[in-house]
Short mmCIF file of C-alpha atoms in Angstrom, two decimals:
data_model
loop_
_atom_site.label_atom_id
_atom_site.label_comp_id
_atom_site.label_asym_id
_atom_site.label_seq_id
_atom_site.Cartn_x
_atom_site.Cartn_y
_atom_site.Cartn_z
CA UNK B 1 11.93 -21.96 18.41
CA UNK B 2 14.37 -20.92 15.69
CA UNK B 3 14.96 -22.96 12.57
CA UNK B 4 18.43 -23.83 11.33
CA UNK B 5 18.13 -21.33 8.48
CA UNK B 6 17.27 -18.40 10.72
CA UNK B 7 20.02 -19.36 13.18
CA UNK B 8 22.54 -19.46 10.33
CA UNK B 9 21.33 -16.10 9.01
CA UNK B 10 21.56 -14.47 12.44
CA UNK B 11 25.03 -15.93 12.98
CA UNK B 12 26.09 -14.44 9.64
CA UNK B 13 24.77 -11.00 10.65
CA UNK B 14 26.45 -11.19 14.05
CA UNK B 15 29.83 -11.90 12.48
CA UNK B 16 29.24 -9.03 10.06
CA UNK B 17 28.44 -6.72 12.97
CA UNK B 18 31.59 -7.74 14.86
CA UNK B 19 33.87 -6.63 12.05
CA UNK B 20 32.78 -2.97 12.37
CA UNK B 21 33.69 -0.35 14.96
CA UNK B 22 31.42 -0.84 17.97
CA UNK B 23 31.38 2.91 18.72
CA UNK B 24 29.90 3.70 15.31
CA UNK B 25 26.17 3.09 14.93
CA UNK B 26 24.99 2.20 11.41
CA UNK B 27 21.88 0.48 10.13
CA UNK B 28 23.98 -2.11 8.30
CA UNK B 29 22.83 -4.90 6.05
CA UNK B 30 19.92 -5.91 8.26
CA UNK B 31 18.60 -2.34 8.26
CA UNK B 32 18.80 -2.23 4.47
CA UNK B 33 16.98 -5.55 4.14
CA UNK B 34 14.18 -4.41 6.46
CA UNK B 35 13.88 -1.09 4.61
CA UNK B 36 13.80 -2.86 1.23
CA UNK B 37 11.11 -5.26 2.45
CA UNK B 38 8.97 -2.39 3.73
CA UNK B 39 9.44 -0.55 0.42
CA UNK B 40 8.44 -3.66 -1.52
CA UNK B 41 5.37 -4.17 0.64
CA UNK B 42 4.28 -0.56 0.09
CA UNK B 43 4.79 -0.93 -3.67
CA UNK B 44 2.65 -4.10 -3.73
CA UNK B 45 -0.07 -2.44 -1.63
CA UNK B 46 -0.15 0.59 -3.94
CA UNK B 47 -0.36 -1.67 -6.99
CA UNK B 48 -3.26 -3.59 -5.43
CA UNK B 49 -5.01 -0.36 -4.40
CA UNK B 50 -4.81 1.02 -7.96
CA UNK B 51 -6.24 -2.23 -9.29
CA UNK B 52 -9.16 -2.03 -6.83
CA UNK B 53 -9.78 1.67 -7.53
CA UNK B 54 -10.09 0.98 -11.27
CA UNK B 55 -12.97 -1.40 -10.48
CA UNK B 56 -14.98 1.30 -8.67
CA UNK B 57 -17.82 2.80 -10.69
CA UNK B 58 -18.73 5.92 -8.74
CA UNK B 59 -21.40 8.39 -9.77
CA UNK B 60 -21.68 11.56 -7.73
CA UNK B 61 -25.07 12.35 -6.16
CA UNK B 62 -26.80 15.40 -7.66
CA UNK B 63 -27.05 18.63 -5.69
CA UNK B 64 -30.34 19.60 -4.00
CA UNK B 65 -31.58 21.88 -6.80
CA UNK B 66 -30.84 19.29 -9.43
CA UNK B 67 -32.31 16.50 -7.30
CA UNK B 68 -35.77 18.10 -7.19
CA UNK B 69 -35.79 18.61 -10.94
CA UNK B 70 -34.69 15.08 -11.73
CA UNK B 71 -36.94 13.46 -9.08
CA UNK B 72 -40.13 14.69 -10.77
CA UNK B 73 -39.93 13.61 -14.40
CA UNK B 74 -41.55 15.97 -16.85
CA UNK B 75 -44.57 14.24 -18.32
CA UNK B 76 -46.59 16.08 -20.98
CA UNK B 77 -50.15 16.93 -19.98
CA UNK B 78 -52.80 14.71 -21.56
CA UNK B 79 -54.63 16.31 -24.48
CA UNK B 80 -58.28 17.03 -24.00
CA UNK B 81 -60.37 15.68 -26.48
#
């Protein structure tokens, strides 16, 4: 079911479309609005992603050679005596 606002908007676009040559295909105002909305959505998603990525505290896992050395801490031998 369409609301009065959407019906009015579609009627406005239909009258806009009737004023142009029917043999010429163009994206028109509706195409621009859809493209602008998609661009705005992408911009908001990128902004949100950057915000979330700044929260990430990532520490890379050590390589195998370094892992063995860091896994066994070096403890000095007890003194005899």
